[in-house]
Coordinates of C-alpha atoms in Angstrom, one line a residue:
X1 CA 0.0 0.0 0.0
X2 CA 1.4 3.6 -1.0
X3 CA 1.6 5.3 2.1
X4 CA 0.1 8.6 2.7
X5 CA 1.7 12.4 3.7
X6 CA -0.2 15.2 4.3
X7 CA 2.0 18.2 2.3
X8 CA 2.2 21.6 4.2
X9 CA 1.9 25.1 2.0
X10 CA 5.4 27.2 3.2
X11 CA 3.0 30.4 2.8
X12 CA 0.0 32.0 3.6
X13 CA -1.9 32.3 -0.3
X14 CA -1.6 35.7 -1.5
X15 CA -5.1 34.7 -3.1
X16 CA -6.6 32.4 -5.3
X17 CA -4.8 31.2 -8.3
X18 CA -5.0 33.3 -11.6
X19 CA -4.5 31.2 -14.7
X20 CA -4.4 27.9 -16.0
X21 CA -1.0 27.0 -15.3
X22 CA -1.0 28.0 -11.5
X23 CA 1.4 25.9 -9.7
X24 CA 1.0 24.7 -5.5
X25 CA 4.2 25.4 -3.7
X26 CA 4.5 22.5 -0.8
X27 CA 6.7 20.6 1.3
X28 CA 6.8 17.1 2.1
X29 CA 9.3 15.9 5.4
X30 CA 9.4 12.5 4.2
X31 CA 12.1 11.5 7.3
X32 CA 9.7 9.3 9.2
X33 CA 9.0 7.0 6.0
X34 CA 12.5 6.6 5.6
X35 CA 12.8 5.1 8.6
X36 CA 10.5 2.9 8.0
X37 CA 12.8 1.6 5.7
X38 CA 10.1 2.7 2.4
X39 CA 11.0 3.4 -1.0
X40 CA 9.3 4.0 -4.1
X41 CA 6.8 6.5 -3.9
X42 CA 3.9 8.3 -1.5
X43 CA 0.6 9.8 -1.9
X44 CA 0.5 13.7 -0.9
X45 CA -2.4 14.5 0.3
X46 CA -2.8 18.5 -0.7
X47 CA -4.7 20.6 1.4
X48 CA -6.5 23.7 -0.4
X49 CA -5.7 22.7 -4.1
X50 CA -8.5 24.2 -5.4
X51 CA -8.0 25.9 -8.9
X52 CA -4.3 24.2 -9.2
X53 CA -3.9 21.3 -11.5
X54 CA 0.4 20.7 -10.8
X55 CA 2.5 21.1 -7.3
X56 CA 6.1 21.7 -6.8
X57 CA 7.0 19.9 -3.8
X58 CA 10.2 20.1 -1.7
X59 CA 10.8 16.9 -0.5
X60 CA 12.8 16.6 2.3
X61 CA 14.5 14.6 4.7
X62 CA 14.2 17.2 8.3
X63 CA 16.8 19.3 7.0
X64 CA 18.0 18.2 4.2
X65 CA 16.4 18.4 1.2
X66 CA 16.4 15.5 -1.4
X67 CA 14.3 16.8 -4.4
X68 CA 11.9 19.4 -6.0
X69 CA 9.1 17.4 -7.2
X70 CA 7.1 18.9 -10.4
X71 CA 4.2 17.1 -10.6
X72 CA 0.3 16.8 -11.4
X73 CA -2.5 17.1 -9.1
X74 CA -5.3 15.0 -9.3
X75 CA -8.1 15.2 -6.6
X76 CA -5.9 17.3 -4.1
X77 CA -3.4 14.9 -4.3
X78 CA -0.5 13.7 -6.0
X79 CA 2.2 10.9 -6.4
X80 CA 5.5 11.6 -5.3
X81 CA 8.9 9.8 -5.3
X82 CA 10.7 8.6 -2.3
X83 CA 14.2 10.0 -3.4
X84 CA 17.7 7.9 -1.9
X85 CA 18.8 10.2 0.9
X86 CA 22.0 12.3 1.5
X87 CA 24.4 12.9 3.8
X88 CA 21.9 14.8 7.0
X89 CA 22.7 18.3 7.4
X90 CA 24.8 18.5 10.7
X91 CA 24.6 21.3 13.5
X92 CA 27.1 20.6 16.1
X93 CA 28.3 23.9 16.6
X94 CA 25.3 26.6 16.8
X95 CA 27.3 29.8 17.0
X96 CA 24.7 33.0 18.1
X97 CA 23.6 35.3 15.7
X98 CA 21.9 38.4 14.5
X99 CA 19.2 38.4 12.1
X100 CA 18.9 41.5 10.1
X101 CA 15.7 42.4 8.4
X102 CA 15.4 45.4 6.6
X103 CA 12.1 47.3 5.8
X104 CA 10.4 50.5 4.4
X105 CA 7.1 50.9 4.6
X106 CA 5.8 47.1 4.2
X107 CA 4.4 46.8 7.2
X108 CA 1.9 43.7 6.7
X109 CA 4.9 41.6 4.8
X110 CA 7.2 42.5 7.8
X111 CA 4.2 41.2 10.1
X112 CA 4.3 37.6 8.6
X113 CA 8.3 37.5 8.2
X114 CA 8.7 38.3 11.7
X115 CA 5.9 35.6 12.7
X116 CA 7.7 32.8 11.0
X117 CA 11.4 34.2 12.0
X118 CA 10.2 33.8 15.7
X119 CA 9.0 30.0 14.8
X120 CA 12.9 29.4 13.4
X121 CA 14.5 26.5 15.8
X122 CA 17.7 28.0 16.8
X123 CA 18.9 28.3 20.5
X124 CA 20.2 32.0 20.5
X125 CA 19.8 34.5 18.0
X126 CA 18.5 38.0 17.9
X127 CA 16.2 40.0 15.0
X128 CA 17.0 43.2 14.3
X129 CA 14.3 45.4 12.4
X130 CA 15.6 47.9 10.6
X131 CA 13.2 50.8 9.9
X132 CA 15.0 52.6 6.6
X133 CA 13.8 56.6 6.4
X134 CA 10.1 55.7 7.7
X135 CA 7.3 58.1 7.0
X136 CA 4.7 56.6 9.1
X137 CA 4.6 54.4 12.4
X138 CA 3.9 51.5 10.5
X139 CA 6.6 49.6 11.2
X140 CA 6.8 50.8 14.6
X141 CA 3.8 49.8 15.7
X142 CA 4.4 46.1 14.1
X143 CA 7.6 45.8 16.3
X144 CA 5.9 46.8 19.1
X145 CA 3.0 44.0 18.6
X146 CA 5.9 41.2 19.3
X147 CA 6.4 40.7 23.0
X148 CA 9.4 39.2 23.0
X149 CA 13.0 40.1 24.0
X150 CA 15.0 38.6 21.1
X151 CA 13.1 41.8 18.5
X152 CA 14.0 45.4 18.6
X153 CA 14.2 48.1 16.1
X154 CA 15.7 50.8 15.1
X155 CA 15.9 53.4 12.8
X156 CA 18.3 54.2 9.8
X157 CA 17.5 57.8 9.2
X158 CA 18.7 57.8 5.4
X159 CA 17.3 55.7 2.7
X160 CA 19.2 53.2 1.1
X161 CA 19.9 49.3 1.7
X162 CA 22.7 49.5 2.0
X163 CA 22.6 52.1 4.7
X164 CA 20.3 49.6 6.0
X165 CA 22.3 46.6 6.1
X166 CA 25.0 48.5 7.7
X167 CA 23.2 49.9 10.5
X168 CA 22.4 46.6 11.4
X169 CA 25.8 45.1 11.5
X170 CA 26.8 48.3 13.8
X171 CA 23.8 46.9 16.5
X172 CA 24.2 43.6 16.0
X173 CA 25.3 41.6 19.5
X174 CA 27.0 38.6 17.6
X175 CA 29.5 37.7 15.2
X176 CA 27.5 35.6 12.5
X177 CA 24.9 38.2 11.1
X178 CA 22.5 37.0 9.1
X179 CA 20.3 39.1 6.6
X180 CA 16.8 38.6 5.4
X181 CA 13.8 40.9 3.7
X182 CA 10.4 41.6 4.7
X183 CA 8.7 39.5 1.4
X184 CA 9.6 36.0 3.0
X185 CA 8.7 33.1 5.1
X186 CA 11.9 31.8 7.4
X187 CA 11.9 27.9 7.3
X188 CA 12.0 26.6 10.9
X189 CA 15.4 25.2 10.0
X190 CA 17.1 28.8 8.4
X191 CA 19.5 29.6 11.0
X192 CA 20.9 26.0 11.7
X193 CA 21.7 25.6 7.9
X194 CA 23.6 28.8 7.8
X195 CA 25.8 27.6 10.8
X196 CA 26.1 24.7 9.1
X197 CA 27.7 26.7 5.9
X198 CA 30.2 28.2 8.1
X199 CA 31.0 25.2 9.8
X200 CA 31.9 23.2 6.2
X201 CA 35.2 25.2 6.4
X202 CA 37.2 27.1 8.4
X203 CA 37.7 29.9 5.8
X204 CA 33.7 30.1 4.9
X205 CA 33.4 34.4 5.2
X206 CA 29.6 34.1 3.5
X207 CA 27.2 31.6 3.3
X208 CA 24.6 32.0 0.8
X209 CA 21.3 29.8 1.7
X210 CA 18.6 28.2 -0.8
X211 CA 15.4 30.7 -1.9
X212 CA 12.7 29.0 -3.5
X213 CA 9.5 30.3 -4.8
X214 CA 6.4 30.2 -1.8
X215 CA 3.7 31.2 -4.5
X216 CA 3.4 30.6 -8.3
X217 CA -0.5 31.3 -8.4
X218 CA 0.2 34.4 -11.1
X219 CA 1.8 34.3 -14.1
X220 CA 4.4 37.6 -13.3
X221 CA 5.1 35.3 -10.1
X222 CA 5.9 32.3 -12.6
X223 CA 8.2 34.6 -15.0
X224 CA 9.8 35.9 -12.2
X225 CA 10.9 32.1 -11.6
X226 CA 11.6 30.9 -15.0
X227 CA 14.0 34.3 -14.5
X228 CA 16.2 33.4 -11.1
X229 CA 18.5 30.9 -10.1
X230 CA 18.3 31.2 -6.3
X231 CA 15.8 28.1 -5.4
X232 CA 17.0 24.9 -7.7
X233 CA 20.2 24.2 -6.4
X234 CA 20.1 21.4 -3.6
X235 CA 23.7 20.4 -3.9
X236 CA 25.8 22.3 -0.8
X237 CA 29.1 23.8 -2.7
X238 CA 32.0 26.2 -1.3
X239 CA 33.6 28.5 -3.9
X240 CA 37.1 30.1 -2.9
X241 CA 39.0 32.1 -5.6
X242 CA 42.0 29.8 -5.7
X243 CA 39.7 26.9 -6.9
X244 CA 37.9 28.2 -10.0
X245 CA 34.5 25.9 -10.4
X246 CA 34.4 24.3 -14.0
X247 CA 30.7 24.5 -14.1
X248 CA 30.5 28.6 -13.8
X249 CA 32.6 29.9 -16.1
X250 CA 32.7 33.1 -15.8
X251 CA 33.4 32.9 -11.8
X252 CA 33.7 35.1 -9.7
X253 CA 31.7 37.7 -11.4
X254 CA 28.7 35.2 -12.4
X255 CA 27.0 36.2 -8.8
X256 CA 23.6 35.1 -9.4
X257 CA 24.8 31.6 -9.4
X258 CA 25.6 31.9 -5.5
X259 CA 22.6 33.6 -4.1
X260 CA 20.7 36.8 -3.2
X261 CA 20.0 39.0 -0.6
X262 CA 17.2 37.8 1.2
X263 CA 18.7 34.7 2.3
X264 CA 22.9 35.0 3.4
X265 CA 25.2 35.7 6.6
X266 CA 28.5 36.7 7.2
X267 CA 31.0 36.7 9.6
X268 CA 31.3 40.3 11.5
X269 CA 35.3 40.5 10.9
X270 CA 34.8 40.2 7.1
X271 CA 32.1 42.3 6.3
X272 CA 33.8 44.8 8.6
X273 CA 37.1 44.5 7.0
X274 CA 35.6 44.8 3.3
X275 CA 34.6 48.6 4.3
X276 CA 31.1 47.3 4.9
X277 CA 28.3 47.2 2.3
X278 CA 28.6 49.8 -0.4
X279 CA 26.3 52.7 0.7
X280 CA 26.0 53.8 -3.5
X281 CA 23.9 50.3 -4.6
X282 CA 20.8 48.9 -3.1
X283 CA 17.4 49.4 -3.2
X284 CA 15.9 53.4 -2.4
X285 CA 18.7 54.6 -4.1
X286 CA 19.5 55.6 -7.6
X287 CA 21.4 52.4 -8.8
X288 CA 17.9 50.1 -7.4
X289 CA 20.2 47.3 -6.2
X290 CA 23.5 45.4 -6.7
X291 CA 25.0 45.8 -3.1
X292 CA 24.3 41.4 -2.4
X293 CA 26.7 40.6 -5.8
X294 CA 28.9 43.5 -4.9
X295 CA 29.5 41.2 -1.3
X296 CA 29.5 38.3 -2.6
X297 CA 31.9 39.2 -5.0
X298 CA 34.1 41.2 -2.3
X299 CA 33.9 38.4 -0.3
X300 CA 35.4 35.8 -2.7
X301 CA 37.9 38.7 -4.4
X302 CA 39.5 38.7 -0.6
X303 CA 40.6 35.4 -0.6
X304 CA 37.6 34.0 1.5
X305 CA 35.4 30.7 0.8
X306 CA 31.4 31.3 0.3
X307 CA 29.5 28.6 0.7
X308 CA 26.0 27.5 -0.9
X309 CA 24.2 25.7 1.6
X310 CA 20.4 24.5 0.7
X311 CA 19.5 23.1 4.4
X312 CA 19.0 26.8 5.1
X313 CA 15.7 27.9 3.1
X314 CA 14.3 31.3 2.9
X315 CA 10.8 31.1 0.7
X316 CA 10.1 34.4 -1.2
X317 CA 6.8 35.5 -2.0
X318 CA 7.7 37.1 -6.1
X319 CA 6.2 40.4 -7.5
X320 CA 2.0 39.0 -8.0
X321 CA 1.4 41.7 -11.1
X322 CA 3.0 43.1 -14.1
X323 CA 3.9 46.6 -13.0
X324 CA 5.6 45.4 -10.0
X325 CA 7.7 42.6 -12.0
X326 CA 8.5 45.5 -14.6
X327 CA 9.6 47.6 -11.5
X328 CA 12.0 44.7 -10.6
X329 CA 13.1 44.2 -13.7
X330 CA 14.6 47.7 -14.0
X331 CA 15.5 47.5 -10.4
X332 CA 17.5 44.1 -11.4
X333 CA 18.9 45.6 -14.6
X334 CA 20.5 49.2 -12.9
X335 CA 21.9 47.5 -9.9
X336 CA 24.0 45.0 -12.3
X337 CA 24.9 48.0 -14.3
X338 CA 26.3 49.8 -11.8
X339 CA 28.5 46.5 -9.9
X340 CA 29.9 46.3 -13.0
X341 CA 31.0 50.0 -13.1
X342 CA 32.0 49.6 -10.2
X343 CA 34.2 46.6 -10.7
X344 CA 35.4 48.7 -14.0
X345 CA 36.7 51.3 -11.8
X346 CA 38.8 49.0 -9.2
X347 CA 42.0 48.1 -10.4
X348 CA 42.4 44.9 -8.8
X349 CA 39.0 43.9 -9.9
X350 CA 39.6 45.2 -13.3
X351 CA 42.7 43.2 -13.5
X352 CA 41.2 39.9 -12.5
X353 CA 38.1 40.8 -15.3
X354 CA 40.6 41.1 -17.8
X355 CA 42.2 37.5 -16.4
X356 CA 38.6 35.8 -17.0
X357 CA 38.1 37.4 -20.3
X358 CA 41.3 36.7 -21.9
X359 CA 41.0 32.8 -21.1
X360 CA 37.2 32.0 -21.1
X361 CA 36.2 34.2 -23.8
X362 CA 33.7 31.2 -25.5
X363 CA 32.3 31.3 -21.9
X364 CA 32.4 35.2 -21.9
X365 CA 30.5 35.0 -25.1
X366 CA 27.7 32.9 -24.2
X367 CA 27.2 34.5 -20.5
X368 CA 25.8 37.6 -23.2
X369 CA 24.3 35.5 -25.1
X370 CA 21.8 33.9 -22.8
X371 CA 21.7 37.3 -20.3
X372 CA 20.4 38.8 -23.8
X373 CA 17.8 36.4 -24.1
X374 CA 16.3 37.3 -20.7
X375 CA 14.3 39.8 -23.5
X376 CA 12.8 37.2 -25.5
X377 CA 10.6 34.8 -22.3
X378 CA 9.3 31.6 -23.3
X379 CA 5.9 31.4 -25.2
X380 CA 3.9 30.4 -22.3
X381 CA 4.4 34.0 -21.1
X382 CA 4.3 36.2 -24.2
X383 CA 0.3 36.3 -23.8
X384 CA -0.2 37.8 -20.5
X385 CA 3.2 38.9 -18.9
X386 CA 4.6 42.4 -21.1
X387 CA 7.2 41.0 -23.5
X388 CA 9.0 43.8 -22.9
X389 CA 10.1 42.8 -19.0
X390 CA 13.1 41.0 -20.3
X391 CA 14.0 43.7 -22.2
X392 CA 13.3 46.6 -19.8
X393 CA 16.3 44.5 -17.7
X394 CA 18.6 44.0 -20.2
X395 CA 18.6 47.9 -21.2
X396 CA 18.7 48.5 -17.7
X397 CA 21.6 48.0 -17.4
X398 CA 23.0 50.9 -19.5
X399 CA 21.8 53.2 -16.4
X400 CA 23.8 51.9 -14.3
X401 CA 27.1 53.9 -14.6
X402 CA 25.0 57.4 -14.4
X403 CA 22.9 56.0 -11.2
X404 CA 26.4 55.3 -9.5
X405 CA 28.1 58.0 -10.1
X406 CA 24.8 59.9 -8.6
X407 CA 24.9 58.4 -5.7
X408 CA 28.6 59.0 -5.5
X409 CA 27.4 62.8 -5.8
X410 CA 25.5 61.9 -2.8
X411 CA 27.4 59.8 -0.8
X412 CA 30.1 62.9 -0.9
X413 CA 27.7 65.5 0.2
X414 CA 26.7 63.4 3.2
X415 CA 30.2 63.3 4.3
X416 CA 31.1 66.8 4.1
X417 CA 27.9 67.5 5.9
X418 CA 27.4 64.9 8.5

C-alpha cells in the first residue's frame, strides 16, 4: 500500500490562483517513511488545491532536502517519489547570531516574516528590524505587537539598503549576522543551515542559503521564476577564488549563481574589514540594487570561501502583477549595471576581469548571449506577462554607470555634511 503524507503550503496564499497553469508550492518531510525503511513512492495529500492542477514539492529529509518534485494534481493529491537520501545536514556547533531584516514601509509583509522568523528552531539568535527613512509608524507599531526580547528596532535615518544593512551590523550583538527581507517566510530550519555553511570550512566568510518560490499562483510570479536561479540548487558547494569551479565559467563575477539577498550571513570580521556594504547600490537609491553581488563578489575577491548551503531555506513570495515585476526588472537591470561600473573602476578587480576574459572568452560569449535572451521569455508568457520585462532588464543596465556615479554625488555630500 502507497503510504500517505499530508504536504504543508510554506506560505499564507496571497489569493486564489489566476491562470491555467497556476502551480502549488508545498513541502513534504518524508524523514519518518524513511525510517521505516520505504522506498518508491507516497501519496501527498494536498490541502486547499483548489483551482491548481500541478505542485512543486520540496521533499525533504528534516533538513536536508532531497528533491523538488514537479508534478500533477489529481483530486488534491498527487504521487511523489521517495528519493535515496544524502548525507543529513549536521549542526554541532550553533554559534549565536543576528538576524537582520530590513524594511520600508511594508508593514503587513514585515508582520508575517517576523511571525515565521520567531518560529525558526535556533537556540540563541536575535532579529533586528531595521526601519530605513520611515514616513509613518507602520513599522513601529508592528515591532511593538511582538512581545518578545530577542526583537528590537531601530531606525536608519537615510534611505538606502545598504545604509540599512550597515546599520544593522553596527547593532548587531553577535559575530555571525545574518540578513533577510520583509517578502519572505523563514523555514524553521534557516539559522541551523547557515551555521552549518560556516562550519563546512574554516575559511567560509559568507554563506549563501537556498530561496525558492512560496507562491506561483500568477503568471508575473511564474516569469519571475523561470528568470532566477536562487531556489534549484540542492547540492551544498564552497567557492574560494584559488579553486575556480568548472561548471561557472565566468566565476567570480557570475553572482547570481551563489545567491541573493534575502537569504545570506557573514562573519562580523569580514564584512567589517571589506569597508562594509557599499552605501552607493541597493534598493531606495539611484542604482535600485546590486549591493548582495557586490558582497559576494568582495567576499570571494579577498581570498575567503562562500558557501551555498540548501538546508537553510528562505521562501520568497515574487512580485504577483505586471507593474511590479516591470519595476524589478529595472530595479535588477541598474543594480547589475552599476557593480559592474564599479568593478570597472577597481584596479584589482579590473585586472582579475581582464584575467577571466582573456581565457574564457567562449564562456564570456555565451554568458551575453543567454543574459540577452532574458528579452525574448518563453511562449507560455508572451500572452499575459509584457514582453518587454526582459528587455526593460537587459537595457537596464546601461543606467547603471549614471545612477552610481549619482549616488557617489551623494554619498560625498553626506560626508562633508554629516
Amino acid at each position: 500500500m502507497i503510504p500517505e503524507l499530508t504536504l504543508s503550503s510554506p506560505m499564507t496564499p496571497g489569493g486564489a490562483p489566476s491562470w491555467p497553469g497556476a502551480v502549488w508550492i508545498g513541502v513534504a518531510d518524508i524523514a519518518e517513511l524513511i525510517r521505516q525503511g520505504r522506498s518508491g513512492q507516497f501519496l501527498g495529500v494536498v490541502p486547499d488545491a483548489e483551482g491548481y492542477t500541478s505542485a512543486r514539492v520540496l521533499i525533504r529529509d528534516g533538513l536536508t532536502p532531497l528533491q523538488f518534485a514537479q508534478v500533477s494534481l489529481i483530486g488534491g493529491r498527487a504521487l511523489l517519489p521517495i528519493p535515496p537520501t544524502g548525507d543529513p545536514v549536521t549542526t554541532s556547533a550553533l554559534p549565536p547570531m543576528s538576524v537582520v531584516l530590513c524594511t520600508r514601509e511594508r508593514p503587513e509583509d514585515l508582520r508575517g516574516a517576523l511571525d515565521s522568523l520567531l518560529r525558526v528552531d535556533y537556540p540563541e539568535f536575535e532579529i533586528i528590524v531595521v526601519d530605513n527613512a520611515p514616513v509613518t509608524d507602520g513599522t513601529e507599531r508592528v515591532v511593538a505587537t511582538f512581545d518578545d526580547p530577542r526583537v528590537r528596532r531601530i531606525v536608519e535615518p537615510v534611505a538606502g539598503l545598504s545604509m540599512a544593512r550597515n546599520a544593522g551590523i553596527r547593532a548587531a550583538r553577535h559575530d555571525i549576522i545574518a540578513y533577510t527581507d520583509d517578502d519572505v517566510v523563514a523555514d524553521p530550519g534557516w539559522l541551523r543551515g547557515l551555521a552549518a555553511g560556516f562550519a563546512c570550512a574554516d575559511d567560509v566568510g559568507c554563506v549563501a542559503g537556498l530561496v525558492p518560490s512560496g507562491e506561483l499562483r500568477t503568471l508575473p510570479q511564474a516569469y519571475f521564476d523561470w528568470r532566477v536561479s536562487w531556489g534549484d540548487n540542492i547540492e551544498p558547494r564552497v567557492y574560494r577564488l584559488s579553486d575556480p569551479p568548472d561548471d561557472v565559467p565566468l566565476f567570480p563575477f557570475q553572482i547570481g549563481r551563489f545567491g541573493t539577498g534575502a537569504n545570506f550571513a557573514v562573519r562580523r570580521e569580514v564584512i567589517v574589514d571589506l569597508g562594509l556594504f557599499d552605501e552607493r547600490l541597493g534598493a531606495g537609491t539611484a542604482t535600485r540594487g546590486g549591493e548582495d553581488l557586490d558582497v559576494f563578489f568582495r567576499v570571494l575577491a579577498s581570498g575567503h570561501s562562500l558557501a551555498i548551503e540548501p538546508a537553510s531555506i528562505i521562501w520568497h513570495r515574487h512580485r504577483s502583477d505586471n507593474d511590479a515585476l516591470l519595476s524589478q526588472a529595472r530595479g535588477y537591470g541598474t543594480g547589475l549595471g552599476a557593480w559592474l561600473t564599479k568593478v570597472a573602476l577597481d584596479r584589482d578587480h579590473r585586472r582579475l576581469a581582464l584575467s577571466v576574459l582573456r581565457h574564457r572568452r567562449r564562456a564570456v560569449a555565451r554568458a551575453g548571449r543567454a543574459y540577452c535572451a532574458i528579452a525574448a521569455p518563453p511562449p507560455a508568457f508572451l500572452k499575459d506577462v509584457p514582453h518587454t520585462v526582459g528587455r526593460t532588464e537587459v537595457l537596464s543596465v546601461l543606467a547603471g554607470p549614471k545612477a552610481l556615479w549619482q549616488e557617489q554625488r551623494r554619498l560625498r555630500t553626506r560626508q562633508n555634511h554629516p
